[in-house]
PDB file of C-alpha atoms in Angstrom:
ATOM      1  CA  UNK H   1      18.956  -8.766 -19.967  1.00 92.00           C
ATOM      2  CA  UNK H   2      17.451  -5.837 -18.044  1.00 96.00           C
ATOM      3  CA  UNK H   3      14.539  -3.606 -18.990  1.00 98.00           C
ATOM      4  CA  UNK H   4      13.416  -0.454 -17.175  1.00 98.00           C
ATOM      5  CA  UNK H   5      10.385   1.780 -17.457  1.00 98.00           C
ATOM      6  CA  UNK H   6       8.571   4.498 -15.528  1.00 98.00           C
ATOM      7  CA  UNK H   7       4.931   5.207 -14.815  1.00 98.00           C
ATOM      8  CA  UNK H   8       4.424   8.914 -14.113  1.00 98.00           C
ATOM      9  CA  UNK H   9       1.820   9.696 -11.463  1.00 97.00           C
ATOM     10  CA  UNK H  10       0.867   8.696  -7.945  1.00 97.00           C
ATOM     11  CA  UNK H  11       1.774   5.069  -7.123  1.00 97.00           C
ATOM     12  CA  UNK H  12      -1.254   2.826  -6.847  1.00 96.00           C
ATOM     13  CA  UNK H  13      -1.758  -0.562  -5.267  1.00 94.00           C
ATOM     14  CA  UNK H  14      -3.827  -3.531  -6.326  1.00 92.00           C
ATOM     15  CA  UNK H  15      -7.307  -3.120  -4.894  1.00 85.00           C
ATOM     16  CA  UNK H  16      -9.116  -6.176  -3.600  1.00 80.00           C
ATOM     17  CA  UNK H  17     -11.686  -7.747  -5.904  1.00 75.00           C
ATOM     18  CA  UNK H  18     -15.220  -6.569  -5.177  1.00 75.00           C
ATOM     19  CA  UNK H  19     -18.482  -8.481  -5.196  1.00 80.00           C
ATOM     20  CA  UNK H  20     -21.746  -7.029  -6.398  1.00 76.00           C
ATOM     21  CA  UNK H  21     -24.868  -8.120  -8.252  1.00 77.00           C
ATOM     22  CA  UNK H  22     -23.863 -11.756  -7.866  1.00 79.00           C
ATOM     23  CA  UNK H  23     -20.419 -11.439  -9.470  1.00 84.00           C
ATOM     24  CA  UNK H  24     -16.830 -10.631  -8.557  1.00 81.00           C
ATOM     25  CA  UNK H  25     -15.024  -7.861 -10.390  1.00 75.00           C
ATOM     26  CA  UNK H  26     -11.788  -5.853 -10.290  1.00 78.00           C
ATOM     27  CA  UNK H  27     -12.360  -2.205  -9.335  1.00 82.00           C
ATOM     28  CA  UNK H  28     -12.233   0.157 -12.335  1.00 88.00           C
ATOM     29  CA  UNK H  29      -9.363   2.216 -10.902  1.00 91.00           C
ATOM     30  CA  UNK H  30      -7.188  -0.924 -10.708  1.00 91.00           C
ATOM     31  CA  UNK H  31      -8.095  -1.960 -14.267  1.00 92.00           C
ATOM     32  CA  UNK H  32      -7.208   1.518 -15.568  1.00 95.00           C
ATOM     33  CA  UNK H  33      -3.873   1.534 -13.716  1.00 97.00           C
ATOM     34  CA  UNK H  34      -2.998  -1.990 -14.948  1.00 97.00           C
ATOM     35  CA  UNK H  35      -3.677  -0.832 -18.523  1.00 97.00           C
ATOM     36  CA  UNK H  36      -1.438   2.212 -17.980  1.00 98.00           C
ATOM     37  CA  UNK H  37       1.379  -0.026 -16.706  1.00 98.00           C
ATOM     38  CA  UNK H  38       1.038  -2.296 -19.763  1.00 98.00           C
ATOM     39  CA  UNK H  39       1.019   0.640 -22.182  1.00 98.00           C
ATOM     40  CA  UNK H  40       4.092   2.240 -20.601  1.00 98.00           C
ATOM     41  CA  UNK H  41       5.955  -1.087 -20.616  1.00 98.00           C
ATOM     42  CA  UNK H  42       5.176  -1.709 -24.278  1.00 98.00           C
ATOM     43  CA  UNK H  43       6.071   1.871 -25.235  1.00 97.00           C
ATOM     44  CA  UNK H  44       9.292   2.168 -23.250  1.00 98.00           C
ATOM     45  CA  UNK H  45      10.602  -1.406 -23.578  1.00 97.00           C
ATOM     46  CA  UNK H  46       9.614  -1.977 -27.217  1.00 96.00           C
ATOM     47  CA  UNK H  47       7.470  -4.956 -26.251  1.00 92.00           C
ATOM     48  CA  UNK H  48      10.451  -7.060 -25.090  1.00 97.00           C
ATOM     49  CA  UNK H  49       9.309 -10.384 -23.612  1.00 97.00           C
ATOM     50  CA  UNK H  50      11.363 -12.603 -21.298  1.00 97.00           C
ATOM     51  CA  UNK H  51      11.553 -16.321 -22.071  1.00 95.00           C
ATOM     52  CA  UNK H  52       9.161 -18.580 -20.155  1.00 93.00           C
ATOM     53  CA  UNK H  53      11.784 -20.659 -18.350  1.00 87.00           C
ATOM     54  CA  UNK H  54      13.853 -17.741 -17.009  1.00 92.00           C
ATOM     55  CA  UNK H  55      13.679 -16.709 -13.331  1.00 96.00           C
ATOM     56  CA  UNK H  56      13.296 -12.942 -12.986  1.00 97.00           C
ATOM     57  CA  UNK H  57      14.153 -10.203 -10.522  1.00 97.00           C
ATOM     58  CA  UNK H  58      11.834  -7.185 -10.239  1.00 98.00           C
ATOM     59  CA  UNK H  59      12.817  -3.949  -8.530  1.00 98.00           C
ATOM     60  CA  UNK H  60      10.214  -1.259  -7.949  1.00 98.00           C
ATOM     61  CA  UNK H  61      10.768   2.282  -6.671  1.00 98.00           C
ATOM     62  CA  UNK H  62       7.512   3.992  -5.703  1.00 98.00           C
ATOM     63  CA  UNK H  63       8.035   7.744  -5.466  1.00 98.00           C
ATOM     64  CA  UNK H  64       5.549   9.898  -3.571  1.00 98.00           C
ATOM     65  CA  UNK H  65       5.375  13.696  -3.536  1.00 97.00           C
ATOM     66  CA  UNK H  66       5.678  15.223  -0.064  1.00 97.00           C
ATOM     67  CA  UNK H  67       2.272  16.373   1.207  1.00 95.00           C
ATOM     68  CA  UNK H  68       1.253  19.937   0.363  1.00 94.00           C
ATOM     69  CA  UNK H  69       2.050  22.340   3.179  1.00 94.00           C
ATOM     70  CA  UNK H  70       4.988  20.286   4.477  1.00 95.00           C
ATOM     71  CA  UNK H  71       7.446  22.630   6.239  1.00 96.00           C
ATOM     72  CA  UNK H  72      10.557  23.389   4.172  1.00 96.00           C
ATOM     73  CA  UNK H  73      12.948  21.678   6.614  1.00 96.00           C
ATOM     74  CA  UNK H  74      10.871  18.488   6.750  1.00 96.00           C
ATOM     75  CA  UNK H  75      10.426  18.530   2.954  1.00 96.00           C
ATOM     76  CA  UNK H  76      14.217  18.646   2.601  1.00 96.00           C
ATOM     77  CA  UNK H  77      14.557  15.623   4.901  1.00 97.00           C
ATOM     78  CA  UNK H  78      11.943  13.755   2.848  1.00 97.00           C
ATOM     79  CA  UNK H  79      13.685  14.502  -0.449  1.00 97.00           C
ATOM     80  CA  UNK H  80      17.048  13.321   0.994  1.00 97.00           C
ATOM     81  CA  UNK H  81      15.446  10.021   2.091  1.00 96.00           C
ATOM     82  CA  UNK H  82      15.946  10.815   5.783  1.00 96.00           C
ATOM     83  CA  UNK H  83      12.175  10.400   6.106  1.00 96.00           C
ATOM     84  CA  UNK H  84      10.485   7.628   4.117  1.00 96.00           C
ATOM     85  CA  UNK H  85       6.762   7.346   3.311  1.00 96.00           C
ATOM     86  CA  UNK H  86       4.740   5.314   5.793  1.00 95.00           C
ATOM     87  CA  UNK H  87       1.517   5.654   3.856  1.00 93.00           C
ATOM     88  CA  UNK H  88      -0.821   3.732   1.598  1.00 95.00           C
ATOM     89  CA  UNK H  89      -0.592   1.996  -0.732  1.00 96.00           C
ATOM     90  CA  UNK H  90       1.339  -0.804   0.942  1.00 96.00           C
ATOM     91  CA  UNK H  91       4.525  -1.946  -0.797  1.00 97.00           C
ATOM     92  CA  UNK H  92       3.092  -5.439  -1.412  1.00 97.00           C
ATOM     93  CA  UNK H  93       0.011  -4.020  -3.137  1.00 97.00           C
ATOM     94  CA  UNK H  94       2.194  -1.823  -5.360  1.00 98.00           C
ATOM     95  CA  UNK H  95       4.214  -4.916  -6.307  1.00 98.00           C
ATOM     96  CA  UNK H  96       1.044  -6.927  -6.972  1.00 97.00           C
ATOM     97  CA  UNK H  97      -0.477  -4.394  -9.394  1.00 98.00           C
ATOM     98  CA  UNK H  98       2.797  -4.051 -11.340  1.00 98.00           C
ATOM     99  CA  UNK H  99       3.517  -7.800 -11.493  1.00 98.00           C
ATOM    100  CA  UNK H 100      -0.063  -8.706 -12.467  1.00 97.00           C
ATOM    101  CA  UNK H 101      -0.171  -5.980 -15.121  1.00 97.00           C
ATOM    102  CA  UNK H 102       2.796  -7.468 -16.948  1.00 98.00           C
ATOM    103  CA  UNK H 103       1.432 -11.043 -17.166  1.00 97.00           C
ATOM    104  CA  UNK H 104       1.435 -12.039 -20.822  1.00 97.00           C
ATOM    105  CA  UNK H 105       3.230  -8.813 -21.738  1.00 97.00           C
ATOM    106  CA  UNK H 106       6.756  -8.829 -20.236  1.00 98.00           C
ATOM    107  CA  UNK H 107       6.660 -12.501 -19.221  1.00 97.00           C
ATOM    108  CA  UNK H 108       4.269 -15.420 -19.424  1.00 97.00           C
ATOM    109  CA  UNK H 109       3.287 -15.276 -15.740  1.00 96.00           C
ATOM    110  CA  UNK H 110       4.446 -13.413 -12.650  1.00 96.00           C
ATOM    111  CA  UNK H 111       5.278 -16.778 -11.060  1.00 96.00           C
ATOM    112  CA  UNK H 112       8.601 -16.325 -12.928  1.00 97.00           C
ATOM    113  CA  UNK H 113       9.548 -13.577 -10.472  1.00 97.00           C
ATOM    114  CA  UNK H 114      11.995 -15.267  -8.113  1.00 96.00           C
ATOM    115  CA  UNK H 115      13.278 -12.100  -6.444  1.00 96.00           C
ATOM    116  CA  UNK H 116      11.534  -8.787  -5.755  1.00 97.00           C
ATOM    117  CA  UNK H 117      12.451  -5.530  -4.038  1.00 98.00           C
ATOM    118  CA  UNK H 118      10.021  -2.655  -3.454  1.00 98.00           C
ATOM    119  CA  UNK H 119      11.181   0.734  -2.135  1.00 98.00           C
ATOM    120  CA  UNK H 120       9.038   3.726  -1.186  1.00 98.00           C
ATOM    121  CA  UNK H 121      10.611   7.194  -1.385  1.00 97.00           C
ATOM    122  CA  UNK H 122       9.656  10.839  -1.545  1.00 98.00           C
ATOM    123  CA  UNK H 123      10.535  12.813  -4.664  1.00 97.00           C
ATOM    124  CA  UNK H 124       9.674  15.971  -6.583  1.00 96.00           C
ATOM    125  CA  UNK H 125       7.385  14.052  -8.970  1.00 97.00           C
ATOM    126  CA  UNK H 126       5.211  11.055  -8.135  1.00 98.00           C
ATOM    127  CA  UNK H 127       6.091   8.014 -10.234  1.00 98.00           C
ATOM    128  CA  UNK H 128       6.863   4.321 -10.189  1.00 98.00           C
ATOM    129  CA  UNK H 129      10.135   3.091 -11.645  1.00 98.00           C
ATOM    130  CA  UNK H 130      10.389  -0.605 -12.557  1.00 98.00           C
ATOM    131  CA  UNK H 131      13.419  -2.732 -13.478  1.00 98.00           C
ATOM    132  CA  UNK H 132      13.117  -6.363 -14.544  1.00 98.00           C
ATOM    133  CA  UNK H 133      16.120  -8.585 -15.166  1.00 97.00           C
ATOM    134  CA  UNK H 134      17.122 -12.192 -15.529  1.00 95.00           C
ATOM    135  CA  UNK H 135      18.264 -13.687 -12.231  1.00 92.00           C
ATOM    136  CA  UNK H 136      21.964 -14.373 -12.596  1.00 76.00           C
ATOM    137  CA  UNK H 137      23.134 -17.778 -11.275  1.00 64.00           C
ATOM    138  CA  UNK H 138      25.397 -16.126  -8.677  1.00 52.00           C
ATOM    139  CA  UNK H 139      22.384 -14.326  -7.188  1.00 52.00           C
ATOM    140  CA  UNK H 140      20.836 -17.617  -6.117  1.00 51.00           C
ATOM    141  CA  UNK H 141      23.931 -19.220  -4.540  1.00 52.00           C
ATOM    142  CA  UNK H 142      24.345 -19.613  -0.760  1.00 49.00           C
TER     143      UNK H 142
END
């Protein structure tokens, strides 16, 4: 089984927990983005939930818009993937916010993710595209 969904807008990463007034909290921007990811998953995947004992593969494509004022030639190279984004957020932080957001929604816990791939590209519209599938037995063989 494979499910796919998209989050339109600039890719975001998981921000580190903050400490203040004697407590630790998740920054508001991260909480809002995690809620957006959950809502889009539920809306686009009809609330499908993977079984607890199934190893999963997650593939994430983070698409960034070329910076404003980029020369036409360079913009063309970016949109053909000849130039890839070397900018924040880091790929691992993008993966972390997506995987954590889907705990209890798409799967019981993100510890079920046995395989993950994160790509960063340039595109006409900023977005994050996510695919989650069962790990097929042949994928885990030597």
